[in-house]
Amino acid sequence: MTQRVSIVIGGASGIGLATVRRLHADGETVVIADRNEEGARKYAAELGAEALPVEVTDEASVSALITTVSERHGGIDTVVDCAGISRPGALTDLAAEDWRATVDVCLTGAFLVVKHAAPALRPGGSIVLIASLNATQPGVAMGAYCAAKAGVAMLTEVAALELGPRGIRVNAISPGFVPTPLTEGAALVPGLVEDFVANTPLGRAGSPEDIAAAVAFVASPAAGWMTGSNIALDGGAHTQRYPDVLQHIAALAEG
Ligand SMILES: NC(=O)c1ccc[n+]([C@@H]2O[C@H](COP(=O)([O-])OP(=O)(O)OC[C@H]3O[C@@H](n4cnc5c(N)ncnc54)[C@H](O)[C@@H]3O)[C@@H](O)[C@H]2O)c1
């Protein structure tokens, strides 16, 4: 059997790093690609994996990553895009620059990954995008992130439609709240995580490993008939409501 080759973009932290560890444990050759080169190199050294730099908003950078891995390993089976940022702010206060940065990394980055990964994938290969609970559930002060992630969910469907005839599968995973460096700021707002958990039927936040397990399944041949799906992975939080971060901050200010 040919050794499976995976690239995890945004693999130097949080959900991406857990995905790297999971795919590595499953016996795959894993390339950690991140704009945080130092972090990528550190975890690659720890695992005996490979690290490459990538800036997901830069088309030449994404293209170079895919070409390098393809040439080095003779093919790619899976590309997972975990690169993401969040710049919170109410729509009437949000700087256009913060809107653009969020959409650029979360949505345009995902488009560039699909565009350049798809032609390089081996038959049966797949792309996994990380959308969010916020692709379908609105959150106060999260307009840029929600809009970008809703875009990722639809991008997943169009990509599945276009690439299915070539035997390429494209799916998204939509996590609820997962403690990672991305959510460190939110976790500092008293009561916010508790509010999320109170609105989560399974009664806890997620772990990066919860998400990595789903990514590993979706990318594997066991999910060979799955494409264009956006999997809610949120302890059931999509059945309820998202915490109002501004209300929590106001309560904090009132003491
Ligand atoms: N943590 C959560 O609660 C949560 C919930 C839903 C969705 N998500 C999504 O999951 C994905 C992973 O998030 P995380 O929580 O692990 O965050 P994280 O901050 O821990 O990791 C994100 C990684 O992406 C890299 N990155 C960011 N911008 C990049 C760019 N322009 N080019 C290349 N690399 C870049 C960072 O260096 C970092 O290593 C993101 O798309 C995020 O939006 C996270």
Tab-separated table of C-alpha atoms and ligand atoms in Angstrom:
chain	number	residue	atom	x	y	z
A	1	MET	CA	0.000	0.000	0.000
A	2	THR	CA	1.241	3.527	-0.812
A	3	GLN	CA	2.104	5.597	2.252
A	4	ARG	CA	-0.614	8.225	2.781
A	5	VAL	CA	0.609	11.834	2.660
A	6	SER	CA	-1.230	14.673	4.410
A	7	ILE	CA	-0.637	18.405	4.721
A	8	VAL	CA	-2.110	20.194	7.728
A	9	ILE	CA	-2.176	23.950	7.145
A	10	GLY	CA	-2.299	25.827	10.447
A	11	GLY	CA	-0.772	22.687	11.937
A	12	ALA	CA	1.445	24.431	14.489
A	13	SER	CA	-1.311	25.090	17.041
A	14	GLY	CA	-4.664	24.031	18.489
A	15	ILE	CA	-6.950	21.949	16.279
A	16	GLY	CA	-4.353	21.752	13.505
A	17	LEU	CA	-1.666	20.426	15.850
A	18	ALA	CA	-4.043	17.807	17.286
A	19	THR	CA	-4.832	16.796	13.694
A	20	VAL	CA	-1.124	16.500	12.918
A	21	ARG	CA	-0.632	14.254	15.944
A	22	ARG	CA	-3.664	12.129	15.052
A	23	LEU	CA	-2.723	11.577	11.394
A	24	HIS	CA	0.872	10.886	12.421
A	25	ALA	CA	-0.332	8.314	14.984
A	26	ASP	CA	-2.421	6.747	12.209
A	27	GLY	CA	0.833	6.126	10.307
A	28	GLU	CA	0.569	8.886	7.697
A	29	THR	CA	3.397	11.086	6.439
A	30	VAL	CA	2.334	14.503	7.759
A	31	VAL	CA	3.578	17.913	6.676
A	32	ILE	CA	2.991	20.714	9.186
A	33	ALA	CA	2.450	23.923	7.201
A	34	ASP	CA	2.035	27.199	9.050
A	35	ARG	CA	2.987	30.848	8.901
A	36	ASN	CA	4.435	30.227	12.357
A	37	GLU	CA	7.593	28.576	11.012
A	38	GLU	CA	9.227	28.179	14.409
A	39	GLY	CA	6.203	26.379	15.864
A	40	ALA	CA	5.892	24.154	12.807
A	41	ARG	CA	9.568	23.197	13.006
A	42	LYS	CA	9.366	22.508	16.738
A	43	TYR	CA	6.459	20.055	16.459
A	44	ALA	CA	7.866	18.493	13.304
A	45	ALA	CA	11.118	17.770	15.140
A	46	GLU	CA	9.166	16.316	18.063
A	47	LEU	CA	7.221	13.938	15.820
A	48	GLY	CA	9.800	13.240	13.129
A	49	ALA	CA	7.453	14.973	10.688
A	50	GLU	CA	8.169	17.696	8.139
A	51	ALA	CA	7.586	21.462	8.420
A	52	LEU	CA	7.047	23.978	5.643
A	53	PRO	CA	6.128	27.662	5.797
A	54	VAL	CA	2.888	28.874	4.253
A	55	GLU	CA	0.926	32.111	4.228
A	56	VAL	CA	-2.569	31.030	3.315
A	57	THR	CA	-3.621	34.454	2.005
A	58	ASP	CA	-0.770	34.446	-0.528
A	59	GLU	CA	-1.534	32.428	-3.666
A	60	ALA	CA	2.125	31.941	-4.597
A	61	SER	CA	2.861	30.622	-1.109
A	62	VAL	CA	-0.027	28.117	-1.147
A	63	SER	CA	0.907	26.968	-4.647
A	64	ALA	CA	4.582	26.538	-3.669
A	65	LEU	CA	3.622	24.454	-0.614
A	66	ILE	CA	1.507	22.064	-2.663
A	67	THR	CA	4.142	21.740	-5.419
A	68	THR	CA	6.952	21.105	-2.916
A	69	VAL	CA	5.062	18.356	-1.072
A	70	SER	CA	3.825	16.790	-4.289
A	71	GLU	CA	7.317	16.628	-5.780
A	72	ARG	CA	8.947	15.470	-2.555
A	73	HIS	CA	6.455	12.672	-1.829
A	74	GLY	CA	5.130	11.792	-5.265
A	75	GLY	CA	1.551	12.685	-4.367
A	76	ILE	CA	-0.801	14.006	-1.696
A	77	ASP	CA	-3.861	12.266	-0.221
A	78	THR	CA	-5.235	14.873	2.185
A	79	VAL	CA	-5.014	18.619	2.688
A	80	VAL	CA	-6.569	19.984	5.876
A	81	ASP	CA	-6.919	23.768	6.205
A	82	CYS	CA	-6.949	24.777	9.880
A	83	ALA	CA	-5.589	28.317	9.388
A	84	GLY	CA	-7.947	30.797	10.992
A	85	ILE	CA	-8.115	34.062	12.901
A	86	SER	CA	-10.902	35.977	14.613
A	87	ARG	CA	-11.151	39.766	14.998
A	88	PRO	CA	-14.246	40.391	17.117
A	89	GLY	CA	-16.193	43.636	17.100
A	90	ALA	CA	-19.766	44.845	16.647
A	91	LEU	CA	-20.467	45.615	12.990
A	92	THR	CA	-20.885	49.327	13.654
A	93	ASP	CA	-17.465	49.474	15.326
A	94	LEU	CA	-15.467	46.932	13.334
A	95	ALA	CA	-12.567	48.351	11.318
A	96	ALA	CA	-12.762	47.426	7.640
A	97	GLU	CA	-9.183	46.227	7.986
A	98	ASP	CA	-10.267	43.668	10.626
A	99	TRP	CA	-13.144	42.519	8.417
A	100	ARG	CA	-10.794	42.080	5.452
A	101	ALA	CA	-8.120	40.276	7.471
A	102	THR	CA	-10.666	37.772	8.812
A	103	VAL	CA	-12.229	37.087	5.419
A	104	ASP	CA	-8.807	36.911	3.805
A	105	VAL	CA	-7.436	34.220	6.135
A	106	CYS	CA	-10.622	32.229	6.790
A	107	LEU	CA	-12.358	32.358	3.394
A	108	THR	CA	-9.920	33.452	0.673
A	109	GLY	CA	-7.302	31.184	2.244
A	110	ALA	CA	-9.697	28.220	2.037
A	111	PHE	CA	-10.403	29.053	-1.623
A	112	LEU	CA	-6.676	29.161	-2.430
A	113	VAL	CA	-6.163	25.824	-0.679
A	114	VAL	CA	-8.970	24.211	-2.695
A	115	LYS	CA	-7.732	25.782	-5.937
A	116	HIS	CA	-4.158	24.536	-5.590
A	117	ALA	CA	-4.647	21.295	-3.622
A	118	ALA	CA	-7.323	19.760	-5.832
A	119	PRO	CA	-5.179	19.304	-8.979
A	120	ALA	CA	-2.363	17.767	-6.900
A	121	LEU	CA	-4.407	15.168	-5.008
A	122	ARG	CA	-4.146	11.473	-5.775
A	123	PRO	CA	-7.362	9.771	-6.928
A	124	GLY	CA	-9.580	9.334	-3.858
A	125	GLY	CA	-7.884	12.281	-2.180
A	126	SER	CA	-9.747	14.807	-0.095
A	127	ILE	CA	-9.712	18.325	1.267
A	128	VAL	CA	-10.996	19.095	4.758
A	129	LEU	CA	-11.852	22.696	5.614
A	130	ILE	CA	-12.503	23.861	9.170
A	131	ALA	CA	-15.632	26.012	9.155
A	132	SER	CA	-17.320	26.706	12.516
A	133	LEU	CA	-20.536	26.507	14.502
A	134	ASN	CA	-20.575	30.211	13.602
A	135	ALA	CA	-21.022	29.304	9.931
A	136	THR	CA	-24.667	28.690	10.811
A	137	GLN	CA	-25.138	30.162	14.298
A	138	PRO	CA	-24.713	33.947	14.589
A	139	GLY	CA	-22.741	35.472	17.441
A	140	VAL	CA	-22.877	39.099	18.607
A	141	ALA	CA	-19.599	40.888	17.719
A	142	MET	CA	-18.555	38.019	15.464
A	143	GLY	CA	-19.841	39.336	12.135
A	144	ALA	CA	-16.641	39.017	10.122
A	145	TYR	CA	-15.908	35.530	11.444
A	146	CYS	CA	-19.506	34.310	11.032
A	147	ALA	CA	-19.712	35.639	7.466
A	148	ALA	CA	-16.330	34.179	6.506
A	149	LYS	CA	-17.182	30.764	7.969
A	150	ALA	CA	-20.617	30.725	6.285
A	151	GLY	CA	-18.636	31.326	3.098
A	152	VAL	CA	-16.426	28.333	3.892
A	153	ALA	CA	-19.499	26.107	4.275
A	154	MET	CA	-20.795	27.124	0.832
A	155	LEU	CA	-17.306	26.932	-0.695
A	156	THR	CA	-17.218	23.316	0.524
A	157	GLU	CA	-20.412	22.524	-1.388
A	158	VAL	CA	-19.341	24.182	-4.630
A	159	ALA	CA	-15.929	22.506	-4.436
A	160	ALA	CA	-17.576	19.113	-3.864
A	161	LEU	CA	-19.844	19.718	-6.853
A	162	GLU	CA	-16.994	20.691	-9.169
A	163	LEU	CA	-14.415	18.147	-7.961
A	164	GLY	CA	-16.637	15.086	-7.423
A	165	PRO	CA	-16.338	13.999	-11.069
A	166	ARG	CA	-12.531	13.950	-10.591
A	167	GLY	CA	-12.920	11.671	-7.548
A	168	ILE	CA	-11.886	14.403	-5.099
A	169	ARG	CA	-13.940	14.802	-1.913
A	170	VAL	CA	-14.283	18.138	-0.078
A	171	ASN	CA	-15.848	18.374	3.382
A	172	ALA	CA	-15.982	20.802	6.294
A	173	ILE	CA	-15.996	20.280	10.042
A	174	SER	CA	-17.763	22.908	12.147
A	175	PRO	CA	-16.478	22.906	15.730
A	176	GLY	CA	-18.184	24.589	18.644
A	177	PHE	CA	-16.084	26.208	21.380
A	178	VAL	CA	-12.666	24.556	21.715
A	179	PRO	CA	-10.020	25.996	24.091
A	180	THR	CA	-6.991	26.860	21.906
A	181	PRO	CA	-4.793	29.957	21.495
A	182	LEU	CA	-7.500	31.306	19.130
A	183	THR	CA	-10.110	31.342	21.898
A	184	GLU	CA	-7.801	32.421	24.757
A	185	GLY	CA	-9.225	35.964	24.687
A	186	ALA	CA	-12.833	34.773	24.848
A	187	ALA	CA	-11.992	32.399	27.668
A	188	LEU	CA	-10.790	35.390	29.732
A	189	VAL	CA	-14.277	36.977	29.688
A	190	PRO	CA	-15.879	35.774	32.933
A	191	GLY	CA	-18.928	33.601	32.351
A	192	LEU	CA	-18.530	33.301	28.581
A	193	VAL	CA	-17.322	29.697	28.421
A	194	GLU	CA	-19.812	28.743	31.144
A	195	ASP	CA	-22.580	30.293	29.004
A	196	PHE	CA	-21.436	28.282	25.992
A	197	VAL	CA	-21.338	25.083	28.030
A	198	ALA	CA	-24.787	25.802	29.497
A	199	ASN	CA	-26.055	25.956	25.914
A	200	THR	CA	-24.339	22.723	24.919
A	201	PRO	CA	-26.415	19.557	25.435
A	202	LEU	CA	-23.309	17.442	26.124
A	203	GLY	CA	-22.295	19.936	28.818
A	204	ARG	CA	-18.665	20.615	27.956
A	205	ALA	CA	-16.431	22.509	25.547
A	206	GLY	CA	-14.700	20.505	22.834
A	207	SER	CA	-11.077	19.441	22.763
A	208	PRO	CA	-8.717	19.735	19.789
A	209	GLU	CA	-8.599	15.929	19.837
A	210	ASP	CA	-12.413	15.749	19.397
A	211	ILE	CA	-12.021	17.688	16.162
A	212	ALA	CA	-8.908	15.817	15.014
A	213	ALA	CA	-10.747	12.478	15.310
A	214	ALA	CA	-13.473	13.745	12.973
A	215	VAL	CA	-10.950	15.168	10.510
A	216	ALA	CA	-9.129	11.816	10.430
A	217	PHE	CA	-12.383	9.984	9.674
A	218	VAL	CA	-13.580	12.454	7.032
A	219	ALA	CA	-10.191	12.317	5.262
A	220	SER	CA	-9.996	8.509	5.353
A	221	PRO	CA	-11.261	6.023	2.779
A	222	ALA	CA	-13.904	5.013	5.385
A	223	ALA	CA	-15.692	8.271	4.440
A	224	GLY	CA	-15.357	7.488	0.743
A	225	TRP	CA	-18.975	8.416	-0.043
A	226	MET	CA	-18.956	11.701	1.883
A	227	THR	CA	-18.495	14.972	0.055
A	228	GLY	CA	-19.964	18.462	0.305
A	229	SER	CA	-20.827	17.844	3.967
A	230	ASN	CA	-20.418	20.332	6.771
A	231	ILE	CA	-20.297	18.313	9.981
A	232	ALA	CA	-21.517	19.984	13.173
A	233	LEU	CA	-19.102	18.948	15.943
A	234	ASP	CA	-20.144	21.011	18.913
A	235	GLY	CA	-21.653	18.846	21.664
A	236	GLY	CA	-25.062	19.773	20.230
A	237	ALA	CA	-24.564	23.542	20.664
A	238	HIS	CA	-26.080	24.198	17.228
A	239	THR	CA	-29.477	23.301	18.712
A	240	GLN	CA	-29.354	26.302	21.055
A	241	ARG	CA	-27.895	29.830	21.015
A	242	TYR	CA	-24.443	31.418	20.972
A	243	PRO	CA	-23.284	33.439	24.021
A	244	ASP	CA	-23.537	37.237	23.714
A	245	VAL	CA	-19.944	38.333	24.283
A	246	LEU	CA	-20.838	42.041	24.535
A	247	GLN	CA	-23.392	41.334	27.276
A	248	HIS	CA	-20.731	39.471	29.246
A	249	ILE	CA	-18.227	42.301	28.774
A	250	ALA	CA	-20.875	44.879	29.838
A	251	ALA	CA	-21.642	42.826	32.955
A	252	LEU	CA	-17.920	42.784	33.718
A	253	ALA	CA	-17.701	46.586	33.364
A	254	GLU	CA	-20.690	47.026	35.714
A	255	GLY	CA	-18.791	44.925	38.247
B	1	LIG	N1	-11.068	26.968	18.701
B	1	LIG	C1	-12.362	27.047	18.417
B	1	LIG	O1	-13.234	27.185	19.305
B	1	LIG	C2	-12.827	26.971	16.988
B	1	LIG	C3	-14.204	26.811	16.760
B	1	LIG	C4	-14.653	26.756	15.458
B	1	LIG	C5	-13.758	26.818	14.405
B	1	LIG	N2	-12.429	26.971	14.654
B	1	LIG	C6	-11.534	27.038	13.505
B	1	LIG	O2	-10.589	25.999	13.595
B	1	LIG	C7	-9.376	26.393	12.933
B	1	LIG	C8	-8.198	26.195	13.885
B	1	LIG	O3	-8.390	27.068	14.994
B	1	LIG	P1	-7.615	26.893	16.370
B	1	LIG	O4	-8.610	27.158	17.423
B	1	LIG	O5	-6.849	25.638	16.380
B	1	LIG	O6	-6.652	28.183	16.298
B	1	LIG	P2	-5.093	28.388	16.643
B	1	LIG	O7	-4.901	29.846	16.711
B	1	LIG	O8	-4.708	27.543	17.797
B	1	LIG	O9	-4.365	27.804	15.336
B	1	LIG	C9	-4.447	28.435	14.094
B	1	LIG	C10	-3.153	28.188	13.342
B	1	LIG	O10	-3.304	28.791	12.050
B	1	LIG	C11	-2.121	29.494	11.747
B	1	LIG	N3	-2.450	30.592	10.842
B	1	LIG	C12	-3.237	31.663	11.098
B	1	LIG	N4	-3.293	32.470	10.039
B	1	LIG	C13	-2.525	31.895	9.074
B	1	LIG	C14	-2.184	32.268	7.757
B	1	LIG	N5	-2.613	33.417	7.231
B	1	LIG	N6	-1.405	31.438	7.030
B	1	LIG	C15	-0.924	30.298	7.577
B	1	LIG	N7	-1.193	29.906	8.837
B	1	LIG	C16	-1.994	30.691	9.574
B	1	LIG	C17	-1.600	30.017	13.092
B	1	LIG	O11	-0.218	30.332	13.037
B	1	LIG	C18	-1.926	28.846	14.001
B	1	LIG	O12	-0.858	27.921	14.063
B	1	LIG	C19	-9.598	27.848	12.501
B	1	LIG	O13	-10.057	27.876	11.173
B	1	LIG	C20	-10.711	28.307	13.430
B	1	LIG	O14	-11.444	29.375	12.875
B	1	LIG	C21	-11.934	27.049	15.922
